[in-house]
Short mmCIF file of C-alpha atoms in Angstrom, two decimals:
data_model
loop_
_atom_site.label_atom_id
_atom_site.label_comp_id
_atom_site.label_asym_id
_atom_site.label_seq_id
_atom_site.Cartn_x
_atom_site.Cartn_y
_atom_site.Cartn_z
CA MET A 1 216.54 81.34 371.58
CA VAL A 2 217.30 77.78 372.66
CA SER A 3 219.80 75.99 370.42
CA LEU A 4 219.98 72.27 369.63
CA LEU A 5 222.89 69.87 369.35
CA ILE A 6 222.42 66.44 367.80
CA VAL A 7 224.92 63.80 368.89
CA ALA A 8 224.91 60.49 367.03
CA HIS A 9 227.28 57.65 366.29
CA SER A 10 227.34 58.46 362.60
CA ALA A 11 228.24 61.84 361.15
CA GLN A 12 225.73 61.27 358.37
CA LEU A 13 222.97 60.38 360.82
CA ALA A 14 223.58 63.48 362.93
CA GLU A 15 223.77 65.72 359.86
CA GLY A 16 220.65 64.18 358.34
CA VAL A 17 218.60 64.82 361.46
CA ARG A 18 219.99 68.34 361.63
CA GLU A 19 219.08 68.96 358.00
CA PHE A 20 215.53 67.68 358.47
CA ALA A 21 214.81 69.69 361.62
CA SER A 22 216.42 72.84 360.26
CA HIS A 23 214.34 72.57 357.08
CA ALA A 24 211.14 72.11 359.13
CA VAL A 25 211.70 75.41 360.94
CA ARG A 26 213.08 77.16 357.86
CA GLY A 27 216.49 77.72 359.40
CA THR A 28 215.21 79.82 362.28
CA VAL A 29 216.87 77.72 365.01
CA HIS A 30 220.59 77.22 365.59
CA ILE A 31 220.99 73.45 365.21
CA LEU A 32 224.35 71.72 365.19
CA ALA A 33 225.41 68.14 364.60
CA ALA A 34 228.24 66.05 366.05
CA GLY A 35 228.72 62.50 364.89
CA GLY A 36 231.33 59.84 364.26
CA ALA A 37 234.62 58.98 365.95
CA ILE A 38 237.91 60.85 365.50
CA ASP A 39 239.00 58.58 362.65
CA GLY A 40 235.67 58.97 360.85
CA SER A 41 234.39 55.57 361.86
CA LEU A 42 231.14 55.05 363.77
CA GLY A 43 231.25 56.41 367.30
CA THR A 44 231.38 59.72 369.09
CA ASN A 45 234.16 62.21 369.64
CA VAL A 46 234.29 64.06 372.95
CA ASP A 47 236.45 66.88 371.57
CA GLN A 48 234.14 67.42 368.63
CA ILE A 49 231.12 67.46 370.94
CA ARG A 50 232.83 69.96 373.24
CA GLY A 51 233.52 72.23 370.29
CA LYS A 52 229.94 72.00 369.09
CA LEU A 53 228.63 72.71 372.58
CA GLN A 54 230.70 75.89 372.65
CA GLU A 55 229.52 76.80 369.17
CA ALA A 56 225.89 76.16 370.12
CA MET A 57 226.12 78.19 373.31
CA SER A 58 223.08 80.40 373.83
CA PRO A 59 221.97 82.44 376.85
CA ASP A 60 218.69 80.49 376.71
CA GLY A 61 220.46 77.15 376.79
CA THR A 62 221.13 74.18 374.54
CA LEU A 63 219.13 70.99 374.28
CA VAL A 64 221.25 67.97 373.32
CA LEU A 65 219.55 65.08 371.53
CA VAL A 66 221.31 61.74 371.27
CA ASP A 67 220.91 58.43 369.48
CA PHE A 68 222.13 55.98 372.16
CA ASN A 69 223.22 56.08 375.76
CA SER A 70 226.95 55.98 375.07
CA ALA A 71 226.45 59.33 373.35
CA VAL A 72 225.14 60.63 376.68
CA MET A 73 228.41 59.61 378.33
CA SER A 74 230.37 61.41 375.64
CA VAL A 75 228.29 64.56 376.11
CA GLU A 76 228.79 64.40 379.87
CA ALA A 77 232.54 63.99 379.35
CA ALA A 78 232.53 66.93 376.93
CA LEU A 79 230.73 69.10 379.47
CA GLU A 80 233.46 68.57 382.06
CA GLY A 81 235.55 71.68 382.16
CA LEU A 82 233.00 73.79 380.29
CA GLN A 83 231.70 76.61 382.42
CA GLY A 84 228.80 79.02 382.04
CA ILE A 85 227.01 76.78 379.61
CA VAL A 86 223.36 75.81 380.12
CA VAL A 87 222.71 72.35 378.72
CA GLU A 88 220.05 69.69 379.06
CA ILE A 89 220.42 66.21 377.59
CA SER A 90 217.13 64.87 376.23
CA ASP A 91 215.96 61.27 376.52
CA ALA A 92 213.68 61.74 373.50
CA PRO A 93 213.73 59.62 370.32
CA LEU A 94 216.29 61.34 368.09
CA VAL A 95 214.45 62.22 364.89
CA GLU A 96 211.00 63.01 366.23
CA GLY A 97 212.37 64.63 369.37
CA THR A 98 214.69 66.90 367.43
CA PHE A 99 211.83 67.91 365.13
CA LEU A 100 209.44 68.74 367.98
CA ALA A 101 212.18 70.54 369.92
CA ALA A 102 213.17 72.61 366.90
CA VAL A 103 209.59 73.73 366.32
CA GLU A 104 209.16 74.68 369.97
CA ALA A 105 212.48 76.51 370.11
CA SER A 106 211.51 78.38 366.94
CA VAL A 107 208.56 80.04 368.70
CA GLY A 108 210.74 81.25 371.55
CA ALA A 109 210.12 78.49 374.08
CA SER A 110 212.35 78.15 377.14
CA LEU A 111 214.82 75.29 377.53
CA ALA A 112 212.39 73.48 379.85
CA GLU A 113 209.54 73.89 377.36
CA THR A 114 211.73 72.76 374.48
CA ALA A 115 212.89 69.73 376.46
CA ALA A 116 209.28 68.85 377.34
CA ALA A 117 208.24 69.11 373.67
CA ALA A 118 211.07 66.75 372.69
CA LEU A 119 210.00 64.15 375.25
CA ARG A 120 206.46 64.14 373.86
CA ALA A 121 207.96 62.41 370.82
CA ARG A 122 207.92 59.22 372.87
CA SER A 123 204.16 59.00 372.41
CA LEU A 124 203.94 60.22 368.83
CA VAL A 125 201.81 57.78 366.83
CA LYS A 126 203.03 57.32 363.27
CA VAL A 127 201.25 54.16 362.13
CA ARG A 128 197.47 54.01 362.13
CA HIS A 129 195.66 50.75 361.52
CA ASP A 130 192.53 52.07 359.87
CA MET B 1 184.47 82.68 367.59
CA THR B 2 185.70 82.47 364.01
CA GLU B 3 186.36 79.28 362.08
CA THR B 4 187.26 77.89 358.71
CA THR B 5 186.99 74.42 357.23
CA LEU B 6 189.04 73.10 354.36
CA THR B 7 189.77 69.85 352.57
CA ILE B 8 193.35 68.65 352.48
CA THR B 9 194.41 67.62 348.98
CA HIS B 10 198.16 67.24 349.51
CA PRO B 11 199.02 63.58 348.78
CA HIS B 12 200.91 63.28 352.11
CA GLY B 13 198.14 64.87 354.16
CA LEU B 14 199.19 67.07 357.06
CA HIS B 15 202.87 66.16 357.28
CA ALA B 16 205.76 67.44 359.37
CA ARG B 17 206.70 70.74 357.77
CA PRO B 18 203.20 72.14 357.17
CA ALA B 19 202.30 71.08 360.72
CA ALA B 20 205.30 73.06 361.94
CA ASP B 21 204.37 76.04 359.78
CA LEU B 22 200.74 76.03 360.97
CA TYR B 23 201.72 75.78 364.62
CA ARG B 24 204.33 78.52 364.24
CA LYS B 25 201.69 80.73 362.61
CA THR B 26 199.24 80.19 365.51
CA ARG B 27 201.86 81.59 367.84
CA GLU B 28 201.68 84.95 366.11
CA PHE B 29 198.19 85.53 367.54
CA ARG B 30 196.74 85.93 370.99
CA SER B 31 193.47 84.06 370.30
CA ALA B 32 192.94 80.51 371.55
CA ILE B 33 193.23 78.34 368.44
CA THR B 34 192.04 74.76 368.03
CA PHE B 35 192.05 72.17 365.26
CA ARG B 36 189.75 69.27 364.53
CA ASN B 37 189.83 66.54 361.91
CA LEU B 38 186.18 66.40 360.83
CA SER B 39 186.84 63.26 358.81
CA ARG B 40 187.64 61.31 361.98
CA PRO B 41 184.56 61.75 364.18
CA GLU B 42 186.38 60.14 367.11
CA SER B 43 189.21 62.64 366.82
CA PRO B 44 189.04 65.38 369.48
CA GLU B 45 189.29 69.11 369.08
CA VAL B 46 192.89 69.88 370.00
CA THR B 47 194.79 72.97 371.00
CA ALA B 48 197.48 74.14 368.64
CA SER B 49 200.77 72.27 369.00
CA VAL B 50 202.82 70.53 366.38
CA PHE B 51 202.51 67.26 368.32
CA ASN B 52 198.70 67.55 368.40
CA LEU B 53 198.52 68.39 364.72
CA LEU B 54 200.53 65.30 363.80
CA GLN B 55 198.25 63.15 365.96
CA LEU B 56 195.06 64.14 364.16
CA GLY B 57 195.74 61.56 361.44
CA ILE B 58 194.98 64.00 358.63
CA VAL B 59 195.44 62.36 355.24
CA CYS B 60 194.61 63.46 351.71
CA GLY B 61 190.88 64.07 351.34
CA HIS B 62 190.26 64.82 355.01
CA ARG B 63 188.31 67.89 356.03
CA ILE B 64 189.70 69.95 358.89
CA ARG B 65 188.29 72.79 360.95
CA ILE B 66 190.33 75.57 362.51
CA ARG B 67 188.73 77.72 365.20
CA ALA B 68 189.95 80.83 366.95
CA GLU B 69 188.50 82.72 369.86
CA GLY B 70 189.92 86.00 371.06
CA GLU B 71 190.66 89.56 370.16
CA ASP B 72 192.46 88.75 366.90
CA GLU B 73 190.42 85.69 365.89
CA ARG B 74 189.52 87.00 362.44
CA GLU B 75 193.11 87.82 361.58
CA ALA B 76 194.24 84.45 362.94
CA ILE B 77 191.76 82.44 360.89
CA SER B 78 192.43 84.49 357.81
CA ALA B 79 196.18 83.85 358.10
CA LEU B 80 195.85 80.16 358.99
CA ASP B 81 193.33 79.53 356.22
CA LEU B 82 195.64 81.16 353.68
CA LEU B 83 198.67 79.20 354.89
CA ALA B 84 196.83 75.87 355.03
CA ARG B 85 195.36 76.35 351.56
CA HIS B 86 198.74 77.29 350.17
CA GLU B 87 200.59 74.32 351.68
CA LEU B 88 197.94 71.61 351.87
CA CYS B 89 195.22 72.30 349.31
CA LYS B 90 197.14 72.50 346.08
CA GLY B 91 195.73 71.25 342.81
#
């Protein structure tokens, strides 16, 4: 099964998104969270991300969901030196994308299918004016 | 073809977790399964996906129809009807 890694600039943000998505799929998907800088302040931590990538490692791959683009750079830095790990970084909105990805992963979707489901979050309508 | 219709009475309508549960349940069957929000006439019949379910704009009081066509359509509708009533039609 595809696993998910949430990378955000706040540990609480990453953990909150992880909690929500995990709850939605009743704990059936391996979802990890990495957030905050080394000193606990806002930011990202390449070593922590690398550790979580290794922990998340699945033969079917890992989809990484991020809050902002500097998190992408941290993930890319964390991936340097890691071998035999199948990872895709998603450009989806963090909360909705993680939710949709988790549901898709939970039914046994491939990494490509899970990544596509996450990206659909870009067009998810939440506010209706009627 | 087998179908069921039910009225959603959950105050939050069809929200994230029940949508996930319903979609996940559809994947246990081989039949083609579709959903329609009968309370929004302009709303199309959609294939089962959690994204599509969240886009149907189903709020409390809306009537929805679930259809299945295929070898296990009766079992599919029976299971989906039970799940939807349990999660979305309380009280």
